[in-house]
Short mmCIF file of C-alpha atoms in Angstrom, two decimals:
data_model
loop_
_atom_site.label_atom_id
_atom_site.label_comp_id
_atom_site.label_asym_id
_atom_site.label_seq_id
_atom_site.Cartn_x
_atom_site.Cartn_y
_atom_site.Cartn_z
CA MET A 1 0.00 0.00 0.00
CA LEU A 2 2.78 2.37 1.03
CA LYS A 3 4.81 1.45 -2.05
CA ALA A 4 1.79 2.02 -4.28
CA THR A 5 1.23 5.46 -2.76
CA GLN A 6 4.90 6.36 -3.20
CA SER A 7 4.79 5.16 -6.78
CA ARG A 8 1.75 7.29 -7.56
CA ALA A 9 3.35 10.32 -5.89
CA ALA A 10 6.52 9.84 -7.90
CA HIS A 11 4.57 10.06 -11.13
CA LEU A 12 2.77 13.28 -10.27
CA PRO A 13 3.80 16.03 -12.76
CA GLY A 14 5.12 18.38 -10.05
CA VAL A 15 7.17 15.68 -8.35
CA SER A 16 8.64 14.55 -11.67
CA LEU A 17 9.54 18.12 -12.57
CA LEU A 18 11.23 18.71 -9.19
CA ARG A 19 13.17 15.48 -9.53
CA GLY A 20 14.14 16.44 -13.05
CA LEU A 21 15.48 19.80 -11.89
CA PHE A 22 17.17 18.49 -8.74
CA SER A 23 19.98 16.48 -10.28
CA PRO A 24 21.08 19.17 -12.82
CA LEU A 25 21.04 21.72 -9.98
CA ILE A 26 23.29 19.55 -7.85
CA ALA A 27 25.51 18.92 -10.87
CA ILE A 28 25.87 22.67 -11.47
CA ILE A 29 26.76 23.29 -7.82
CA LEU A 30 29.38 20.53 -7.92
CA ALA A 31 30.80 21.89 -11.19
CA LEU A 32 31.05 25.40 -9.72
CA GLY A 33 32.72 23.92 -6.62
CA MET A 34 35.24 22.08 -8.77
CA GLY A 35 35.72 25.22 -10.82
CA ALA A 36 36.44 27.15 -7.61
CA LEU A 37 39.28 24.76 -6.84
CA LEU A 38 40.74 25.29 -10.32
CA ILE A 39 40.44 29.06 -9.96
CA LEU A 40 42.15 28.84 -6.57
CA GLY A 41 44.89 26.75 -8.15
CA SER A 42 45.50 29.48 -10.71
CA GLY A 43 46.17 31.96 -7.91
CA VAL A 44 42.86 33.84 -8.07
CA ASN A 45 40.31 34.21 -5.29
CA PRO A 46 37.31 32.13 -6.49
CA LEU A 47 34.86 34.32 -4.57
CA ALA A 48 36.15 37.40 -6.38
CA ALA A 49 35.99 35.58 -9.71
CA TYR A 50 32.42 34.37 -9.19
CA ARG A 51 31.40 37.78 -7.88
CA ALA A 52 32.69 39.39 -11.08
CA LEU A 53 30.84 36.78 -13.13
CA PHE A 54 27.59 37.28 -11.22
CA LEU A 55 27.70 41.08 -11.37
CA ALA A 56 28.48 41.05 -15.10
CA ALA A 57 25.52 38.79 -15.79
CA PHE A 58 22.95 40.02 -13.27
CA GLY A 59 24.31 43.32 -11.97
CA GLY A 60 21.62 45.45 -13.60
CA PRO A 61 19.08 45.70 -16.40
CA LEU A 62 21.75 46.23 -19.07
CA SER A 63 23.73 43.20 -17.90
CA LEU A 64 20.60 41.09 -17.87
CA SER A 65 19.66 42.29 -21.34
CA GLU A 66 23.07 41.20 -22.63
CA VAL A 67 22.49 37.75 -21.14
CA LEU A 68 19.10 37.55 -22.86
CA VAL A 69 20.66 38.52 -26.20
CA ARG A 70 23.17 35.70 -25.81
CA THR A 71 20.34 33.36 -24.81
CA ILE A 72 18.57 33.79 -28.18
CA PRO A 73 20.93 31.75 -30.43
CA LEU A 74 21.69 29.21 -27.72
CA LEU A 75 17.99 28.59 -27.09
CA LEU A 76 17.02 28.37 -30.77
CA ILE A 77 19.85 26.01 -31.65
CA GLY A 78 19.36 24.03 -28.43
CA LEU A 79 15.70 23.47 -29.32
CA GLY A 80 16.67 22.29 -32.79
CA LEU A 81 19.25 19.91 -31.36
CA THR A 82 16.61 18.60 -28.95
CA ILE A 83 14.53 17.51 -31.95
CA ALA A 84 17.51 15.85 -33.62
CA PHE A 85 18.83 14.18 -30.48
CA ARG A 86 15.34 12.90 -29.59
CA CYS A 87 15.47 11.13 -32.97
CA ARG A 88 18.95 9.88 -32.03
CA VAL A 89 20.52 11.88 -34.83
CA TRP A 90 23.66 13.58 -33.55
CA ASN A 91 23.73 16.91 -35.29
CA ILE A 92 27.16 18.46 -34.61
CA GLY A 93 26.80 20.88 -37.52
CA ALA A 94 24.62 23.58 -36.00
CA GLU A 95 27.48 26.08 -36.18
CA GLY A 96 27.67 25.70 -39.95
CA GLN A 97 23.89 25.78 -40.29
CA LEU A 98 23.89 29.07 -38.38
CA TYR A 99 26.45 30.54 -40.78
CA ILE A 100 24.50 29.40 -43.85
CA GLY A 101 21.26 30.86 -42.46
CA ALA A 102 22.99 34.15 -41.73
CA LEU A 103 24.49 34.19 -45.23
CA ALA A 104 21.15 33.58 -46.93
CA ALA A 105 19.39 36.28 -44.89
CA THR A 106 22.13 38.83 -45.54
CA TRP A 107 22.24 38.09 -49.27
CA LEU A 108 18.47 38.49 -49.54
CA ALA A 109 18.44 41.77 -47.58
CA LEU A 110 21.25 43.29 -49.64
CA THR A 111 20.05 42.02 -53.03
CA PHE A 112 16.37 42.89 -52.71
CA SER A 113 16.64 45.98 -50.56
CA ASP A 114 13.83 47.67 -52.52
CA ILE A 115 11.23 45.24 -51.14
CA PRO A 116 9.09 46.76 -48.34
CA GLY A 117 10.78 46.35 -44.96
CA LEU A 118 8.35 44.05 -43.15
CA LEU A 119 7.95 41.77 -46.15
CA LEU A 120 11.71 41.62 -46.61
CA LEU A 121 12.18 40.82 -42.93
CA PHE A 122 9.62 38.02 -43.19
CA LEU A 123 11.39 36.63 -46.26
CA MET A 124 14.69 36.75 -44.36
CA PHE A 125 13.15 34.56 -41.66
CA VAL A 126 11.92 32.10 -44.29
CA ILE A 127 15.09 31.89 -46.36
CA SER A 128 17.35 31.57 -43.32
CA PHE A 129 15.26 28.66 -42.04
CA LEU A 130 15.29 26.99 -45.46
CA ALA A 131 19.04 27.51 -45.87
CA GLY A 132 19.83 26.05 -42.45
CA ALA A 133 17.39 23.20 -43.12
CA PHE A 134 19.12 22.42 -46.42
CA TRP A 135 22.54 22.37 -44.74
CA GLY A 136 21.15 20.07 -42.05
CA ALA A 137 19.41 17.81 -44.56
CA ILE A 138 22.71 16.86 -46.22
CA PRO A 139 24.12 14.79 -43.32
CA GLY A 140 20.60 13.61 -42.52
CA ALA A 141 20.11 12.22 -46.04
CA LEU A 142 23.58 10.67 -46.11
CA LYS A 143 22.83 8.87 -42.86
CA ALA A 144 19.33 7.81 -43.84
CA LYS A 145 20.18 6.60 -47.34
CA PHE A 146 23.77 5.38 -47.08
CA GLY A 147 24.43 4.92 -43.37
CA VAL A 148 27.14 7.60 -43.32
CA SER A 149 27.89 8.88 -39.82
CA GLU A 150 26.08 12.19 -39.38
CA ILE A 151 28.56 13.14 -36.65
CA ILE A 152 31.45 13.28 -39.12
CA THR A 153 29.54 14.82 -42.05
CA SER A 154 27.78 17.50 -39.99
CA LEU A 155 31.05 18.34 -38.22
CA MET A 156 32.92 18.68 -41.53
CA LEU A 157 30.15 20.82 -43.01
CA ASN A 158 30.82 23.33 -40.23
CA TYR A 159 34.21 24.05 -41.74
CA VAL A 160 32.80 24.18 -45.27
CA ALA A 161 30.21 26.76 -44.18
CA PHE A 162 32.66 28.79 -42.11
CA PHE A 163 35.33 29.06 -44.81
CA PHE A 164 32.74 29.65 -47.54
CA VAL A 165 31.26 32.58 -45.61
CA SER A 166 34.75 33.74 -44.68
CA TYR A 167 35.68 33.88 -48.40
CA LEU A 168 32.48 35.67 -49.40
CA VAL A 169 32.82 38.44 -46.81
CA ARG A 170 36.47 38.96 -47.80
CA VAL A 171 36.02 39.06 -51.58
CA PRO A 172 32.68 39.25 -53.43
CA LEU A 173 30.45 40.50 -50.60
CA LYS A 174 33.02 42.62 -48.78
CA ASN A 175 32.12 46.20 -48.01
CA PRO A 176 34.93 48.18 -49.73
CA GLN A 177 34.53 51.01 -47.23
CA TYR A 178 35.75 48.89 -44.31
CA TYR A 179 38.99 47.05 -43.68
CA LEU A 180 37.43 44.19 -41.72
CA PRO A 181 35.89 41.16 -43.50
CA GLU A 182 32.23 42.08 -43.45
CA THR A 183 29.39 42.94 -45.77
CA ALA A 184 27.53 46.22 -46.01
CA HIS A 185 24.85 46.87 -43.42
CA ILE A 186 21.43 45.44 -44.15
CA PRO A 187 18.62 47.99 -44.71
CA GLU A 188 17.48 49.70 -41.54
CA ALA A 189 13.91 48.48 -42.12
CA THR A 190 15.08 44.87 -41.71
CA GLN A 191 16.93 45.49 -38.45
CA LEU A 192 15.08 44.13 -35.43
CA PRO A 193 14.03 46.96 -33.09
CA ILE A 194 15.59 47.38 -29.65
CA LEU A 195 13.13 46.64 -26.85
CA ILE A 196 14.88 48.49 -24.00
CA PRO A 197 16.58 51.83 -24.75
CA LYS A 198 20.40 51.88 -24.29
CA SER A 199 20.45 48.07 -24.18
CA SER A 200 21.09 45.45 -26.86
CA LEU A 201 17.92 43.46 -26.21
CA HIS A 202 15.96 43.27 -29.44
CA LEU A 203 12.67 41.90 -30.70
CA GLY A 204 14.32 38.65 -31.77
CA ILE A 205 13.94 37.35 -28.21
CA VAL A 206 10.29 36.64 -29.04
CA VAL A 207 11.19 33.99 -31.62
CA PRO A 208 12.93 31.44 -29.36
CA LEU A 209 10.42 32.04 -26.57
CA LEU A 210 7.61 31.13 -28.99
CA CYS A 211 9.57 28.12 -30.16
CA VAL A 212 9.75 26.61 -26.64
CA PRO A 213 6.04 25.63 -26.46
CA LEU A 214 5.95 24.91 -30.20
CA VAL A 215 8.78 22.37 -29.96
CA TYR A 216 7.15 20.83 -26.89
CA ILE A 217 3.83 20.48 -28.73
CA LEU A 218 5.61 19.12 -31.79
CA LEU A 219 7.49 16.44 -29.87
CA TRP A 220 4.88 15.36 -27.33
CA LYS A 221 1.46 16.31 -28.71
CA THR A 222 1.63 15.46 -32.41
CA VAL A 223 1.90 12.24 -34.40
CA LEU A 224 4.96 13.65 -36.12
CA GLY A 225 6.73 14.17 -32.82
CA TYR A 226 5.70 10.74 -31.61
CA LYS A 227 7.28 9.15 -34.68
CA ILE A 228 10.46 11.18 -34.29
CA ARG A 229 10.79 10.02 -30.69
CA ALA A 230 9.87 6.46 -31.63
CA VAL A 231 12.71 6.39 -34.16
CA GLY A 232 15.04 7.72 -31.49
CA ILE A 233 14.02 5.10 -28.91
CA SER A 234 14.32 2.14 -31.28
CA PRO A 235 14.71 2.44 -35.06
CA GLN A 236 14.10 -1.29 -35.47
CA ALA A 237 10.83 -1.23 -33.51
CA ALA A 238 9.75 1.94 -35.33
CA ARG A 239 10.43 0.29 -38.70
CA TYR A 240 8.52 -2.81 -37.59
CA ALA A 241 5.58 -0.54 -36.67
CA GLY A 242 5.51 0.85 -40.20
CA ILE A 243 7.33 4.14 -39.59
CA ASN A 244 9.57 5.35 -42.41
CA VAL A 245 12.75 5.71 -40.35
CA ALA A 246 14.80 7.38 -43.09
CA ARG A 247 12.15 10.05 -43.62
CA TYR A 248 12.06 11.04 -39.95
CA ILE A 249 15.84 11.08 -39.62
CA ILE A 250 16.02 13.56 -42.50
CA LEU A 251 13.08 15.54 -41.13
CA ALA A 252 14.68 15.82 -37.69
CA MET A 253 17.85 17.19 -39.27
CA VAL A 254 15.85 19.57 -41.44
CA LEU A 255 14.04 21.05 -38.43
CA SER A 256 17.24 21.16 -36.41
CA GLY A 257 19.17 22.89 -39.16
CA GLY A 258 16.29 25.28 -39.85
CA LEU A 259 16.25 26.57 -36.28
CA ALA A 260 20.03 27.02 -36.37
CA GLY A 261 19.69 28.97 -39.61
CA LEU A 262 17.06 31.13 -37.98
CA ALA A 263 19.49 31.86 -35.15
CA GLY A 264 21.99 33.08 -37.74
CA MET A 265 19.45 35.42 -39.30
CA ILE A 266 18.58 36.90 -35.89
CA GLU A 267 22.26 37.49 -35.18
CA VAL A 268 22.44 39.48 -38.41
CA ALA A 269 19.16 41.40 -38.05
CA GLY A 270 19.28 41.93 -34.29
CA VAL A 271 22.94 42.21 -33.27
CA GLN A 272 25.47 42.70 -36.08
CA TYR A 273 23.29 44.29 -38.82
CA ARG A 274 25.74 42.77 -41.33
CA LEU A 275 27.46 39.47 -42.01
CA THR A 276 30.95 39.08 -40.61
CA ALA A 277 33.44 36.24 -40.77
CA TYR A 278 32.97 35.63 -37.03
CA ILE A 279 29.27 36.16 -36.54
CA SER A 280 28.95 33.29 -34.06
CA SER A 281 30.68 32.90 -30.71
CA GLN A 282 30.71 29.13 -31.07
CA TYR A 283 26.97 29.08 -30.36
CA GLY A 284 26.48 25.92 -32.41
CA PHE A 285 28.88 23.95 -30.22
CA THR A 286 27.80 25.44 -26.89
CA ALA A 287 24.18 24.65 -27.73
CA ILE A 288 25.05 20.94 -27.76
CA VAL A 289 25.88 21.27 -24.07
CA VAL A 290 22.74 23.36 -23.57
CA ALA A 291 20.53 20.65 -25.09
CA LEU A 292 22.15 17.93 -22.99
CA LEU A 293 21.97 19.98 -19.79
CA GLY A 294 18.32 20.72 -20.53
CA ARG A 295 17.78 16.97 -20.77
CA LEU A 296 16.34 17.31 -24.26
CA HIS A 297 13.24 19.04 -22.96
CA PRO A 298 12.27 22.51 -24.28
CA VAL A 299 11.76 23.97 -20.79
CA GLY A 300 15.04 22.51 -19.57
CA VAL A 301 16.80 23.88 -22.66
CA LEU A 302 15.35 27.33 -21.88
CA PHE A 303 16.96 27.38 -18.42
CA ALA A 304 20.20 25.84 -19.67
CA ALA A 305 20.50 28.41 -22.48
CA PHE A 306 20.03 31.24 -19.98
CA LEU A 307 22.64 29.72 -17.63
CA PHE A 308 25.25 29.35 -20.36
CA ALA A 309 24.51 32.81 -21.73
CA ALA A 310 25.22 34.16 -18.23
CA LEU A 311 28.48 32.18 -18.14
CA ILE A 312 29.53 33.61 -21.51
CA VAL A 313 28.79 37.19 -20.43
CA GLY A 314 30.39 36.64 -17.02
CA ALA A 315 33.50 35.04 -18.51
CA ASP A 316 34.58 38.30 -20.10
CA ALA A 317 34.19 40.05 -16.75
CA MET A 318 36.23 37.41 -14.93
CA GLN A 319 39.02 37.91 -17.42
CA ARG A 320 38.79 41.70 -17.20
CA VAL A 321 38.35 42.10 -13.43
CA VAL A 322 40.45 39.33 -11.90
CA GLY A 323 42.64 38.39 -14.85
CA LEU A 324 41.30 34.87 -15.15
CA SER A 325 41.54 33.11 -18.51
CA VAL A 326 38.23 32.85 -20.30
CA ASN A 327 39.15 29.28 -21.17
CA LEU A 328 38.54 28.32 -17.55
CA VAL A 329 34.86 29.04 -18.11
CA TYR A 330 34.86 26.46 -20.89
CA VAL A 331 36.35 24.02 -18.40
CA ILE A 332 33.49 24.78 -15.98
CA GLU A 333 30.99 24.24 -18.80
CA GLY A 334 32.57 20.86 -19.48
CA LEU A 335 32.41 19.99 -15.78
CA VAL A 336 28.70 20.82 -15.75
CA VAL A 337 28.11 18.37 -18.59
CA ILE A 338 30.18 15.65 -16.94
CA PHE A 339 28.35 16.00 -13.62
CA VAL A 340 24.93 16.16 -15.31
CA LEU A 341 25.59 13.07 -17.38
CA GLY A 342 27.06 11.34 -14.32
CA SER A 343 24.01 12.11 -12.19
CA GLU A 344 21.73 10.91 -15.00
CA ALA A 345 23.65 7.62 -15.23
CA LEU A 346 23.39 7.13 -11.46
CA ARG A 347 19.68 7.90 -11.52
CA ARG A 348 19.05 5.30 -14.22
CA ARG A 349 21.17 2.74 -12.42
CA ARG A 350 19.07 3.07 -9.26
CA ARG A 351 15.87 2.29 -11.17
#
């Protein structure tokens, strides 16, 4: 009787959510504790370092707005990776998909600048999604049709995209008025408006926030999402049940790449206002950690994206204020992943 009551309580939505949040929270605390030891070993007071990080990320409205701006690409890409990883397709190419999406949006804005602003902005959203989806579909199709590892192909396509964009912004698309490798500015009508004066927070924040419930509904409330997850749980069983496994592998990569491409467009229209050779701060790779830390759930990815955005913003402050290498933050990020995955393995072992 007691066991039955405990079992029912464990499956209540609130209890499950608390349990789901508990282990990542403990993992983050342990990672920060381990990071404190490393900071101490480098001769810096860890309290001073973490204080600088905290104040840079949460010290005021402008700091918080900067964190939210960094959250946008991490959240969008993290949601896309959640779809792919739920299908057990390991998309490592989000960085390249971001670059291709940013390239397509910039080309459209500069080529058809005479189109009315709102229509052009809408078309930039569409073409960036399609461009990222196309770049993601390549490794997806190679895996689905020929069994080629999507990890290798998507990873290699990152370099193809990066160097292709790097060439374009240095030669044919380069703005001759500037020394740096970058295009001309996109029309002002296609630049996303700033939401808070004197801050960098722009209207693009709405897009990933809308995508959180949409991705949840897609994965857990639609037949399409059910089939994507079914393929991820067991491709053999899914095939036996009549599901076209190859189709859903490609579709998962298309959706994943499309959201990454959208992130690239928002970086152009909301932050840079032009395409540069270094438009991404490794968002495509960091978002892999974000998706894993968020346990492949849209709400979890939302919190994880915000956490890592705060770490990115705070890392610069730690380097500036206490002279700590920004690379140590990457070590802390890695520790978070290790502890989260470790706690998840322990949790499954106890079942």
